[in-house]
Amino acid sequence: AQSVTQPDIHITVSEGASLELRCNYSYGATPYLFWYVQSPGQGLQLLLKYFSGDTLVQGIKGFEAEFKRSQSSFNLRKPSVHWSDAAEYFCAVGAAGYSTLTFGKGTMLLVSP
Amino acid sequence: GAVVSQHPSWVICKSGTSVKIECRSLDFQATTMFWYRQFPKQSLMLMATSNEGSKATYEQGVEKDKFLINHASLTLSTLTVTSAHPEDSSFYICSAETGAVYEQYFGPGTRLTVT
């Protein structure tokens, strides 16, 4: 069975500083990997996804993530955080041929002025 | 982009009563819809997968007689929590898939409080 670990429950970053949110997965085959953002009152929004190919994936809102098979990681990064990025971020893993997702517990991002 | 709505966004009910939550894909037809449950500070836990016109597939440990799912059309799925108890209080989220694998769009969620 697949699983996802987001080791940081919450992170505080100063506005304008860089951000990295960690995600580790466990899955026997090549995973499909996703990052979602959840803001209060909003549905989860897909930031980016990795299925295959280039291991550095660009997403919306200036986010990117890098798939590292050797480390079973898919960390999310942003070079300069904006106050509007404050939200909860979920990493998820899926399997080829299936539609079901397994989510991590999420990381709450707080942005300080 | 594709939009998924949920209704109601917040509901309070008394223990022993039933509550129905609707999930609608507003501008696309959803071949598959998913229902998740989210506890505070916890991950989204998949409860069931439903395909239009067929019975839902429930995840292990989810009581199908308690959480009734109906996917009557390509734009509507409903989750009915029957004989609700305080432990059913949670945040319920649906998502709808367009037909392309993993192209899922999530609803804003429904907060259920059972008193």
Short mmCIF file of C-alpha atoms in Angstrom, two decimals:
data_model
loop_
_atom_site.label_atom_id
_atom_site.label_comp_id
_atom_site.label_asym_id
_atom_site.label_seq_id
_atom_site.Cartn_x
_atom_site.Cartn_y
_atom_site.Cartn_z
CA ALA A 1 0.00 0.00 0.00
CA GLN A 2 1.17 3.49 -0.70
CA SER A 3 1.72 6.14 1.95
CA VAL A 4 2.78 9.75 2.18
CA THR A 5 4.67 11.51 4.93
CA GLN A 6 4.79 15.25 5.37
CA PRO A 7 7.15 15.66 8.31
CA ASP A 8 6.34 19.28 9.04
CA ILE A 9 2.93 20.00 10.55
CA HIS A 10 3.40 23.72 10.16
CA ILE A 11 6.06 26.05 8.83
CA THR A 12 6.45 29.80 9.21
CA VAL A 13 8.24 31.71 6.49
CA SER A 14 8.86 35.43 6.12
CA GLU A 15 7.27 37.08 3.15
CA GLY A 16 9.76 37.18 0.30
CA ALA A 17 11.78 34.28 1.65
CA SER A 18 12.12 30.96 -0.09
CA LEU A 19 10.03 27.95 0.80
CA GLU A 20 10.50 24.20 0.74
CA LEU A 21 7.82 21.79 1.91
CA ARG A 22 8.89 18.21 2.35
CA CYS A 23 7.10 15.13 1.12
CA ASN A 24 8.22 11.51 1.25
CA TYR A 25 6.26 8.68 -0.25
CA SER A 26 6.24 4.94 -0.06
CA TYR A 27 5.20 3.01 -3.13
CA GLY A 28 6.60 -0.04 -4.84
CA ALA A 29 6.30 1.11 -8.42
CA THR A 30 6.65 4.44 -10.16
CA PRO A 31 4.33 6.81 -8.33
CA TYR A 32 2.11 9.54 -9.61
CA LEU A 33 2.77 12.51 -7.32
CA PHE A 34 0.74 15.61 -6.61
CA TRP A 35 0.77 18.77 -4.55
CA TYR A 36 -2.50 20.43 -3.59
CA VAL A 37 -3.24 23.62 -1.69
CA GLN A 38 -6.28 24.09 0.53
CA SER A 39 -7.43 27.51 1.61
CA PRO A 40 -10.32 28.03 4.07
CA GLY A 41 -13.63 27.76 2.29
CA GLN A 42 -11.96 26.60 -0.90
CA GLY A 43 -11.64 23.19 -2.44
CA LEU A 44 -8.25 21.62 -2.86
CA GLN A 45 -6.48 23.14 -5.81
CA LEU A 46 -3.88 21.25 -7.79
CA LEU A 47 -0.53 23.02 -7.82
CA LEU A 48 1.41 20.51 -9.87
CA LYS A 49 1.78 16.84 -10.66
CA TYR A 50 4.42 14.38 -11.74
CA PHE A 51 3.73 11.32 -13.82
CA SER A 52 6.96 10.77 -15.73
CA GLY A 53 9.70 12.57 -17.63
CA ASP A 54 11.51 15.62 -16.36
CA THR A 55 11.86 15.27 -12.61
CA LEU A 56 11.58 19.02 -12.04
CA VAL A 57 7.96 19.99 -12.43
CA GLN A 58 6.63 23.51 -12.75
CA GLY A 59 3.24 24.36 -11.39
CA ILE A 60 0.91 27.26 -10.90
CA LYS A 61 1.52 30.30 -8.69
CA GLY A 62 5.29 30.02 -9.08
CA PHE A 63 5.63 26.63 -7.38
CA GLU A 64 7.87 23.82 -8.49
CA ALA A 65 8.65 20.36 -7.18
CA GLU A 66 11.41 17.88 -7.78
CA PHE A 67 10.96 14.12 -7.88
CA LYS A 68 13.92 12.29 -6.39
CA ARG A 69 13.46 8.56 -6.72
CA SER A 70 16.56 7.73 -4.66
CA GLN A 71 15.16 9.67 -1.73
CA SER A 72 11.49 8.82 -2.33
CA SER A 73 10.81 12.51 -2.13
CA PHE A 74 8.76 15.11 -3.95
CA ASN A 75 9.49 18.41 -2.22
CA LEU A 76 7.63 21.57 -3.10
CA ARG A 77 9.54 24.82 -3.51
CA LYS A 78 8.91 28.46 -4.17
CA PRO A 79 11.68 31.06 -4.44
CA SER A 80 9.75 33.96 -2.90
CA VAL A 81 6.68 33.49 -0.74
CA HIS A 82 3.75 35.90 -0.80
CA TRP A 83 1.32 36.45 2.06
CA SER A 84 -1.42 34.95 -0.11
CA ASP A 85 0.44 31.64 -0.10
CA ALA A 86 -0.55 31.05 3.52
CA ALA A 87 -2.66 27.88 3.39
CA GLU A 88 -2.47 24.17 3.97
CA TYR A 89 -0.49 22.10 1.51
CA PHE A 90 -1.06 18.43 0.83
CA CYS A 91 1.18 15.99 -0.95
CA ALA A 92 -0.54 12.98 -2.52
CA VAL A 93 0.46 9.82 -4.32
CA GLY A 94 -1.42 7.72 -6.82
CA ALA A 95 -0.77 4.62 -8.84
CA ALA A 96 -0.78 4.13 -12.58
CA GLY A 97 -4.10 2.85 -13.79
CA TYR A 98 -6.01 3.92 -10.71
CA SER A 99 -7.72 7.15 -9.78
CA THR A 100 -7.50 6.98 -6.02
CA LEU A 101 -5.15 9.26 -4.15
CA THR A 102 -3.41 8.81 -0.84
CA PHE A 103 -2.78 12.08 0.94
CA GLY A 104 -0.26 13.17 3.52
CA LYS A 105 -1.41 14.90 6.68
CA GLY A 106 -0.65 18.31 5.30
CA THR A 107 1.65 21.18 6.17
CA MET A 108 0.21 24.47 7.29
CA LEU A 109 2.17 27.39 5.88
CA LEU A 110 2.18 30.62 7.83
CA VAL A 111 3.66 33.72 6.24
CA SER A 112 5.01 36.42 8.52
CA PRO A 113 5.35 40.06 7.43
CA GLY B 1 -11.38 25.79 -14.78
CA ALA B 2 -13.72 23.02 -13.76
CA VAL B 3 -15.87 23.73 -10.73
CA VAL B 4 -17.27 21.35 -8.15
CA SER B 5 -19.79 22.54 -5.62
CA GLN B 6 -21.01 21.02 -2.39
CA HIS B 7 -24.20 21.70 -0.53
CA PRO B 8 -24.60 22.47 2.25
CA SER B 9 -21.28 23.96 3.25
CA TRP B 10 -22.13 23.54 6.92
CA VAL B 11 -24.79 21.50 8.68
CA ILE B 12 -25.68 20.76 12.26
CA CYS B 13 -27.95 17.84 13.03
CA LYS B 14 -29.17 15.95 16.05
CA SER B 15 -27.91 12.51 16.91
CA GLY B 16 -29.99 9.82 15.24
CA THR B 17 -31.06 11.87 12.25
CA SER B 18 -29.83 11.56 8.67
CA VAL B 19 -28.05 14.18 6.62
CA LYS B 20 -27.61 14.39 2.87
CA ILE B 21 -24.67 16.15 1.26
CA GLU B 22 -24.68 16.97 -2.45
CA CYS B 23 -21.71 17.16 -4.75
CA ARG B 24 -22.14 18.66 -8.19
CA SER B 25 -19.81 19.14 -11.11
CA LEU B 26 -21.00 22.43 -12.55
CA ASP B 27 -19.37 22.61 -15.95
CA PHE B 28 -18.29 19.10 -16.81
CA GLN B 29 -19.55 15.56 -16.67
CA ALA B 30 -17.92 13.47 -13.99
CA THR B 31 -17.46 9.83 -14.77
CA THR B 32 -16.21 9.19 -11.28
CA MET B 33 -16.71 10.98 -8.01
CA PHE B 34 -14.87 10.46 -4.75
CA TRP B 35 -15.86 11.11 -1.17
CA TYR B 36 -13.27 11.95 1.46
CA ARG B 37 -13.40 12.59 5.16
CA GLN B 38 -11.01 14.96 6.86
CA PHE B 39 -10.43 15.20 10.60
CA PRO B 40 -8.74 18.27 12.11
CA LYS B 41 -5.00 18.24 11.54
CA GLN B 42 -5.38 15.00 9.62
CA SER B 43 -5.15 13.86 6.06
CA LEU B 44 -8.03 13.36 3.69
CA MET B 45 -9.19 9.78 3.98
CA LEU B 46 -10.89 8.29 0.97
CA MET B 47 -14.27 6.87 1.93
CA ALA B 48 -15.65 5.66 -1.38
CA THR B 49 -15.50 5.90 -5.13
CA SER B 50 -18.66 6.17 -7.13
CA ASN B 51 -19.36 5.81 -10.82
CA GLU B 52 -22.53 7.08 -12.42
CA GLY B 53 -25.23 4.47 -12.46
CA SER B 54 -23.40 1.85 -10.44
CA LYS B 55 -22.85 1.02 -6.80
CA ALA B 56 -20.14 2.84 -4.93
CA THR B 57 -16.94 1.11 -3.94
CA TYR B 58 -16.19 1.66 -0.29
CA GLU B 59 -12.79 1.68 1.33
CA GLN B 60 -12.02 -0.84 4.01
CA GLY B 61 -13.50 0.15 7.33
CA VAL B 62 -16.16 2.46 5.91
CA GLU B 63 -19.69 1.36 6.76
CA LYS B 64 -21.63 1.35 3.52
CA ASP B 65 -24.98 1.16 5.33
CA LYS B 66 -24.12 4.25 7.30
CA PHE B 67 -22.63 6.31 4.49
CA LEU B 68 -24.98 5.90 1.54
CA ILE B 69 -23.65 7.15 -1.75
CA ASN B 70 -25.77 7.71 -4.81
CA HIS B 71 -24.30 8.81 -8.13
CA ALA B 72 -27.51 9.33 -10.02
CA SER B 73 -26.19 11.42 -12.87
CA LEU B 74 -22.93 12.52 -14.44
CA THR B 75 -23.08 15.78 -12.51
CA LEU B 76 -24.45 14.78 -9.13
CA SER B 77 -23.40 12.50 -6.33
CA THR B 78 -24.89 12.46 -2.86
CA LEU B 79 -23.59 11.23 0.45
CA THR B 80 -26.18 10.46 3.11
CA VAL B 81 -24.99 9.97 6.65
CA THR B 82 -27.66 7.81 8.25
CA SER B 83 -28.44 7.76 11.96
CA ALA B 84 -25.68 10.24 12.58
CA HIS B 85 -23.73 10.22 15.82
CA PRO B 86 -21.30 12.75 17.28
CA GLU B 87 -18.36 10.67 16.08
CA ASP B 88 -19.54 11.26 12.52
CA SER B 89 -18.81 14.95 12.95
CA SER B 90 -16.18 15.79 10.39
CA PHE B 91 -15.34 17.65 7.21
CA TYR B 92 -16.57 15.80 4.13
CA ILE B 93 -15.03 16.59 0.76
CA CYS B 94 -15.97 15.34 -2.65
CA SER B 95 -14.02 15.36 -5.86
CA ALA B 96 -15.06 14.72 -9.43
CA GLU B 97 -12.99 13.28 -12.21
CA THR B 98 -13.41 14.45 -15.77
CA GLY B 99 -12.54 11.16 -17.40
CA ALA B 100 -8.85 11.72 -17.70
CA VAL B 101 -7.11 9.75 -15.01
CA TYR B 102 -6.23 11.90 -12.03
CA GLU B 103 -7.85 14.98 -13.48
CA GLN B 104 -9.87 15.54 -10.33
CA TYR B 105 -11.49 18.69 -9.06
CA PHE B 106 -12.40 19.11 -5.44
CA GLY B 107 -15.42 20.64 -3.81
CA PRO B 108 -15.06 23.14 -0.97
CA GLY B 109 -16.20 20.63 1.62
CA THR B 110 -19.10 20.26 4.04
CA ARG B 111 -18.67 20.66 7.77
CA LEU B 112 -20.98 18.23 9.61
CA THR B 113 -21.58 18.66 13.32
CA VAL B 114 -23.72 16.10 15.11
CA THR B 115 -25.03 17.14 18.52
#
